[in-house]
Amino acid sequence: MRQKTRRILLLVSLLLFPVTLNFFSPYVSIDGAMAGVASGSLLLFVALAVGAVFFGRAWCAWACPMGGLAEYGRAVNDRPVKRKPLAVLRYSIFGVWGAFVALGFLMAGGVKGFDPLRLTENLVSVDEPVKYITYYLVLAVFVVLTLAVGRRGACHAICWMSPFMAVGYVAGRWLGIPQLRIVSEPGKCTDCGSCDRRCPMSLPVSSLHKRGAVRVSDCILCGECVDHCPKKVLRYGVRGR
Ligand code: SF4
Ligand code: SF4
Ligand code: SF4
């Protein structure tokens, strides 16, 4: 039931993507920065970082439109990915993008204000036919990467939002703030590997949980491991550090 609900929420978010696209756009952030304003997308990225202090990357599993695309892509290619090289690529892309945003603000003389509806004055991102080109391009990149690389391949390879959440998660953990986590009773584990096989983020859950909780910023709190553990070793819980 939980996984069905999650997939329905992701599908709704994916269907709304033509409306919400600009609020996830790295381009809109740069455009706003060059005008000296924090655009809707930059504000959303910061909000995701703040949310991650308490809820980790639950956004990715429960609400992100591209996460919906990645999730449904598993029906075609469910191969686990090699996370480390993809993380290097992802953080490199993030670094270049962040440099452009910083340069934009620098050239504009700093942050002078906020413009949440920048380039989205009609409240709808794809408000004229030509903008479908961007929309389909974004979809195509995510679909191709997911199908070519494997399980949530685009999330691992290029997502410019996940570093924000990783920063929020690590900061919350470092400060000892109680965070939503997957917690466990390791003594009950039979090492069957079911959690590893189900994890959409290709995490080695069966070893990660052995210290009482899964503590990595790549966990998106989807609950697949919880729902497929035959021994009920795993559950949602709140933990500091
Ligand atoms: S990693 Fe990025 S694209 Fe993937 S679900 Fe999370 S926010 Fe969305
Ligand atoms: S599914 Fe449960 S019992 Fe099996 S390895 Fe994972 S935590 Fe252990
Ligand atoms: S560890 Fe569990 S909750 Fe976290 S991403 Fe993997 S399956 Fe989902």
CSV table of C-alpha atoms and ligand atoms in Angstrom, one decimal:
chain,number,residue,atom,x,y,z
A,1,MET,CA,0.0,0.0,0.0
A,2,ARG,CA,2.8,2.4,0.9
A,3,GLN,CA,4.7,1.8,-2.3
A,4,LYS,CA,1.4,2.2,-4.4
A,5,THR,CA,0.7,5.5,-2.7
A,6,ARG,CA,4.3,6.6,-3.3
A,7,ARG,CA,4.1,5.8,-7.0
A,8,ILE,CA,0.7,7.5,-7.4
A,9,LEU,CA,2.2,10.7,-5.8
A,10,LEU,CA,5.2,10.5,-8.1
A,11,LEU,CA,2.9,10.1,-11.1
A,12,VAL,CA,0.8,13.1,-10.2
A,13,SER,CA,4.0,15.1,-9.8
A,14,LEU,CA,5.2,13.9,-13.2
A,15,LEU,CA,1.9,14.8,-14.9
A,16,LEU,CA,2.2,18.3,-13.4
A,17,PHE,CA,5.7,18.8,-14.7
A,18,PRO,CA,4.7,21.0,-17.6
A,19,VAL,CA,3.3,23.4,-14.9
A,20,THR,CA,6.2,23.1,-12.5
A,21,LEU,CA,9.2,22.7,-14.8
A,22,ASN,CA,10.6,26.2,-14.2
A,23,PHE,CA,10.8,25.7,-10.5
A,24,PHE,CA,13.3,22.9,-11.0
A,25,SER,CA,15.2,24.7,-13.7
A,26,PRO,CA,18.9,25.3,-13.3
A,27,TYR,CA,18.7,27.8,-16.2
A,28,VAL,CA,16.1,29.9,-14.4
A,29,SER,CA,18.4,30.1,-11.4
A,30,ILE,CA,21.3,31.4,-13.6
A,31,ASP,CA,18.9,33.8,-15.4
A,32,GLY,CA,17.7,35.2,-12.0
A,33,ALA,CA,21.3,35.4,-10.7
A,34,MET,CA,22.4,37.6,-13.6
A,35,ALA,CA,19.6,40.0,-12.8
A,36,GLY,CA,20.5,39.9,-9.1
A,37,VAL,CA,17.4,38.1,-7.9
A,38,ALA,CA,16.8,34.7,-6.3
A,39,SER,CA,14.3,33.0,-8.7
A,40,GLY,CA,11.7,30.4,-7.8
A,41,SER,CA,14.0,27.5,-8.7
A,42,LEU,CA,16.9,28.8,-6.5
A,43,LEU,CA,14.4,29.3,-3.7
A,44,LEU,CA,13.1,25.8,-4.1
A,45,PHE,CA,16.6,24.3,-4.1
A,46,VAL,CA,17.3,26.1,-0.8
A,47,ALA,CA,14.0,24.9,0.6
A,48,LEU,CA,15.0,21.3,-0.3
A,49,ALA,CA,18.2,21.8,1.5
A,50,VAL,CA,16.4,23.0,4.6
A,51,GLY,CA,13.9,20.2,4.4
A,52,ALA,CA,16.7,17.7,4.1
A,53,VAL,CA,17.9,18.7,7.6
A,54,PHE,CA,14.9,16.9,9.0
A,55,PHE,CA,13.6,14.6,6.2
A,56,GLY,CA,16.7,13.7,4.3
A,57,ARG,CA,16.0,13.1,0.6
A,58,ALA,CA,12.4,12.0,1.1
A,59,TRP,CA,11.5,14.5,-1.6
A,60,CYS,CA,13.2,12.3,-4.2
A,61,ALA,CA,11.1,9.2,-3.3
A,62,TRP,CA,7.7,10.9,-2.8
A,63,ALA,CA,7.4,14.1,-4.8
A,64,CYS,CA,10.0,14.8,-7.4
A,65,PRO,CA,8.6,14.7,-11.0
A,66,MET,CA,11.9,13.4,-12.4
A,67,GLY,CA,12.0,10.9,-9.6
A,68,GLY,CA,8.6,9.7,-11.0
A,69,LEU,CA,10.2,9.3,-14.4
A,70,ALA,CA,13.2,7.4,-12.9
A,71,GLU,CA,10.9,5.2,-10.9
A,72,TYR,CA,8.9,4.1,-13.9
A,73,GLY,CA,12.1,3.6,-15.9
A,74,ARG,CA,12.9,0.7,-13.6
A,75,ALA,CA,10.3,-1.3,-15.5
A,76,VAL,CA,12.7,-1.2,-18.5
A,77,ASN,CA,16.2,-1.1,-16.9
A,78,ASP,CA,16.4,-2.1,-13.2
A,79,ARG,CA,20.2,-2.7,-13.2
A,80,PRO,CA,21.9,-1.3,-10.0
A,81,VAL,CA,24.3,1.5,-10.8
A,82,LYS,CA,27.9,2.1,-9.7
A,83,ARG,CA,27.3,5.1,-7.5
A,84,LYS,CA,30.8,6.6,-7.0
A,85,PRO,CA,31.8,7.5,-10.6
A,86,LEU,CA,28.3,8.9,-11.2
A,87,ALA,CA,28.6,11.0,-8.0
A,88,VAL,CA,31.8,12.5,-9.4
A,89,LEU,CA,30.0,13.4,-12.6
A,90,ARG,CA,27.0,14.8,-10.7
A,91,TYR,CA,29.1,17.0,-8.3
A,92,SER,CA,31.2,18.2,-11.2
A,93,ILE,CA,28.1,19.3,-13.1
A,94,PHE,CA,26.8,20.9,-9.9
A,95,GLY,CA,30.1,22.8,-9.4
A,96,VAL,CA,30.0,24.3,-12.9
A,97,TRP,CA,26.4,25.3,-12.5
A,98,GLY,CA,27.0,26.7,-9.0
A,99,ALA,CA,29.9,28.8,-10.4
A,100,PHE,CA,27.6,30.2,-13.1
A,101,VAL,CA,25.1,31.2,-10.4
A,102,ALA,CA,27.7,32.8,-8.2
A,103,LEU,CA,29.2,34.6,-11.2
A,104,GLY,CA,25.8,35.9,-12.2
A,105,PHE,CA,25.2,37.4,-8.7
A,106,LEU,CA,28.7,38.8,-8.7
A,107,MET,CA,28.1,40.5,-12.0
A,108,ALA,CA,24.8,41.8,-10.9
A,109,GLY,CA,26.3,43.3,-7.7
A,110,GLY,CA,24.8,40.7,-5.2
A,111,VAL,CA,21.4,39.4,-4.3
A,112,LYS,CA,19.0,42.4,-4.6
A,113,GLY,CA,15.7,40.6,-4.1
A,114,PHE,CA,13.5,37.7,-4.9
A,115,ASP,CA,11.5,36.8,-8.0
A,116,PRO,CA,9.7,33.5,-7.3
A,117,LEU,CA,7.8,33.7,-10.6
A,118,ARG,CA,10.7,34.6,-12.8
A,119,LEU,CA,10.0,33.4,-16.4
A,120,THR,CA,6.8,31.9,-15.0
A,121,GLU,CA,4.6,35.0,-14.9
A,122,ASN,CA,1.6,33.0,-16.0
A,123,LEU,CA,2.1,30.5,-13.2
A,124,VAL,CA,2.6,27.8,-15.8
A,125,SER,CA,6.0,26.9,-17.0
A,126,VAL,CA,5.1,25.5,-20.4
A,127,ASP,CA,2.7,28.3,-21.4
A,128,GLU,CA,3.4,28.4,-25.1
A,129,PRO,CA,4.1,25.6,-27.7
A,130,VAL,CA,7.7,26.5,-28.2
A,131,LYS,CA,8.5,25.8,-24.5
A,132,TYR,CA,7.6,22.1,-25.1
A,133,ILE,CA,11.0,21.8,-26.8
A,134,THR,CA,12.7,22.4,-23.4
A,135,TYR,CA,10.2,20.2,-21.7
A,136,TYR,CA,10.7,17.2,-24.0
A,137,LEU,CA,14.5,17.8,-24.0
A,138,VAL,CA,14.6,17.5,-20.2
A,139,LEU,CA,12.4,14.4,-20.3
A,140,ALA,CA,14.5,12.9,-23.0
A,141,VAL,CA,17.8,13.4,-21.1
A,142,PHE,CA,16.2,11.7,-18.0
A,143,VAL,CA,14.7,8.9,-19.9
A,144,VAL,CA,17.9,8.1,-21.9
A,145,LEU,CA,20.1,8.2,-18.9
A,146,THR,CA,17.8,6.1,-16.8
A,147,LEU,CA,17.4,3.5,-19.5
A,148,ALA,CA,21.1,3.5,-20.4
A,149,VAL,CA,22.7,3.7,-17.0
A,150,GLY,CA,20.2,1.8,-14.9
A,151,ARG,CA,18.3,2.3,-11.6
A,152,ARG,CA,17.7,6.0,-11.2
A,153,GLY,CA,20.6,6.6,-13.5
A,154,ALA,CA,19.8,10.2,-14.2
A,155,CYS,CA,19.4,11.0,-10.5
A,156,HIS,CA,22.9,9.7,-9.9
A,157,ALA,CA,24.5,11.2,-12.9
A,158,ILE,CA,23.2,14.7,-13.4
A,159,CYS,CA,20.8,15.8,-10.7
A,160,TRP,CA,21.6,19.4,-9.7
A,161,MET,CA,19.1,19.3,-6.8
A,162,SER,CA,20.4,16.3,-4.9
A,163,PRO,CA,23.6,18.1,-3.7
A,164,PHE,CA,21.5,20.7,-2.0
A,165,MET,CA,19.7,17.9,-0.1
A,166,ALA,CA,23.0,16.1,0.6
A,167,VAL,CA,24.3,19.3,2.2
A,168,GLY,CA,21.1,19.7,4.3
A,169,TYR,CA,21.2,16.1,5.4
A,170,VAL,CA,24.9,16.2,6.3
A,171,ALA,CA,24.5,19.5,8.2
A,172,GLY,CA,21.5,18.1,10.2
A,173,ARG,CA,23.4,15.0,11.0
A,174,TRP,CA,26.5,16.9,12.0
A,175,LEU,CA,24.4,19.2,14.3
A,176,GLY,CA,22.7,16.2,15.8
A,177,ILE,CA,19.3,17.3,14.7
A,178,PRO,CA,16.7,14.4,14.9
A,179,GLN,CA,16.2,13.2,11.3
A,180,LEU,CA,13.8,10.8,9.6
A,181,ARG,CA,15.8,7.6,8.9
A,182,ILE,CA,15.5,4.0,8.2
A,183,VAL,CA,16.3,2.4,11.5
A,184,SER,CA,16.9,-1.3,12.2
A,185,GLU,CA,17.2,-4.1,14.7
A,186,PRO,CA,20.3,-5.7,13.2
A,187,GLY,CA,20.1,-8.8,15.4
A,188,LYS,CA,17.0,-10.0,13.5
A,189,CYS,CA,18.7,-9.7,10.1
A,190,THR,CA,19.3,-13.0,8.2
A,191,ASP,CA,21.4,-11.3,5.4
A,192,CYS,CA,18.9,-12.5,2.8
A,193,GLY,CA,19.7,-9.5,0.6
A,194,SER,CA,16.1,-8.6,-0.3
A,195,CYS,CA,16.6,-5.0,0.8
A,196,ASP,CA,19.7,-4.6,-1.5
A,197,ARG,CA,17.8,-6.0,-4.5
A,198,ARG,CA,14.9,-3.6,-4.0
A,199,CYS,CA,16.7,-0.4,-3.1
A,200,PRO,CA,16.1,2.1,-6.0
A,201,MET,CA,19.3,4.0,-5.1
A,202,SER,CA,21.5,0.8,-5.4
A,203,LEU,CA,22.6,1.1,-1.8
A,204,PRO,CA,24.0,-1.9,0.1
A,205,VAL,CA,21.3,-1.7,2.7
A,206,SER,CA,22.0,-5.1,4.2
A,207,SER,CA,25.4,-3.8,5.4
A,208,LEU,CA,24.4,-0.1,5.9
A,209,HIS,CA,21.7,-0.9,8.5
A,210,LYS,CA,24.0,-3.0,10.7
A,211,ARG,CA,24.9,0.1,12.9
A,212,GLY,CA,21.2,0.6,13.8
A,213,ALA,CA,20.2,2.9,11.0
A,214,VAL,CA,20.9,3.7,7.3
A,215,ARG,CA,23.0,6.9,7.5
A,216,VAL,CA,23.9,8.0,4.0
A,217,SER,CA,22.7,11.0,2.0
A,218,ASP,CA,21.8,8.8,-1.0
A,219,CYS,CA,18.9,7.1,1.0
A,220,ILE,CA,15.7,8.7,-0.3
A,221,LEU,CA,13.5,7.2,2.4
A,222,CYS,CA,11.3,5.3,-0.1
A,223,GLY,CA,10.6,2.5,2.3
A,224,GLU,CA,11.2,-0.3,-0.4
A,225,CYS,CA,13.6,-2.0,2.0
A,226,VAL,CA,11.2,-1.7,4.9
A,227,ASP,CA,8.3,-3.2,2.9
A,228,HIS,CA,10.4,-6.0,1.4
A,229,CYS,CA,12.3,-7.2,4.5
A,230,PRO,CA,10.8,-10.6,5.4
A,231,LYS,CA,12.0,-10.3,9.0
A,232,LYS,CA,10.7,-6.8,9.7
A,233,VAL,CA,14.2,-5.7,10.6
A,234,LEU,CA,13.7,-2.2,9.2
A,235,ARG,CA,11.3,0.6,9.9
A,236,TYR,CA,11.0,4.4,9.7
A,237,GLY,CA,12.3,6.2,12.8
A,238,VAL,CA,13.8,9.5,14.0
A,239,ARG,CA,17.4,9.6,15.0
A,240,GLY,CA,20.0,12.3,15.8
A,241,ARG,CA,23.5,11.7,14.5
B,1,SF4,S1,17.9,12.9,-7.4
B,1,SF4,FE1,17.1,14.8,-8.4
B,1,SF4,S2,15.9,14.1,-10.1
B,1,SF4,FE2,16.2,12.3,-8.9
B,1,SF4,S3,14.4,12.3,-7.6
B,1,SF4,FE3,16.0,13.4,-6.4
B,1,SF4,S4,15.7,15.6,-6.9
B,1,SF4,FE4,14.5,14.4,-8.4
B,2,SF4,S1,15.8,-7.7,3.9
B,2,SF4,FE1,15.8,-7.7,6.1
B,2,SF4,S2,16.6,-9.7,6.7
B,2,SF4,FE2,17.1,-9.4,4.5
B,2,SF4,S3,19.2,-8.6,4.5
B,2,SF4,FE3,17.8,-6.8,4.5
B,2,SF4,S4,17.5,-6.3,6.6
B,2,SF4,FE4,18.4,-8.3,6.6
B,3,SF4,S1,17.9,2.3,1.9
B,3,SF4,FE1,15.7,1.8,1.9
B,3,SF4,S2,14.6,3.7,2.1
B,3,SF4,FE2,16.7,4.2,1.5
B,3,SF4,S3,16.7,4.4,-0.7
B,3,SF4,FE3,17.2,2.3,-0.2
B,3,SF4,S4,15.3,1.1,-0.2
B,3,SF4,FE4,14.8,3.3,-0.1
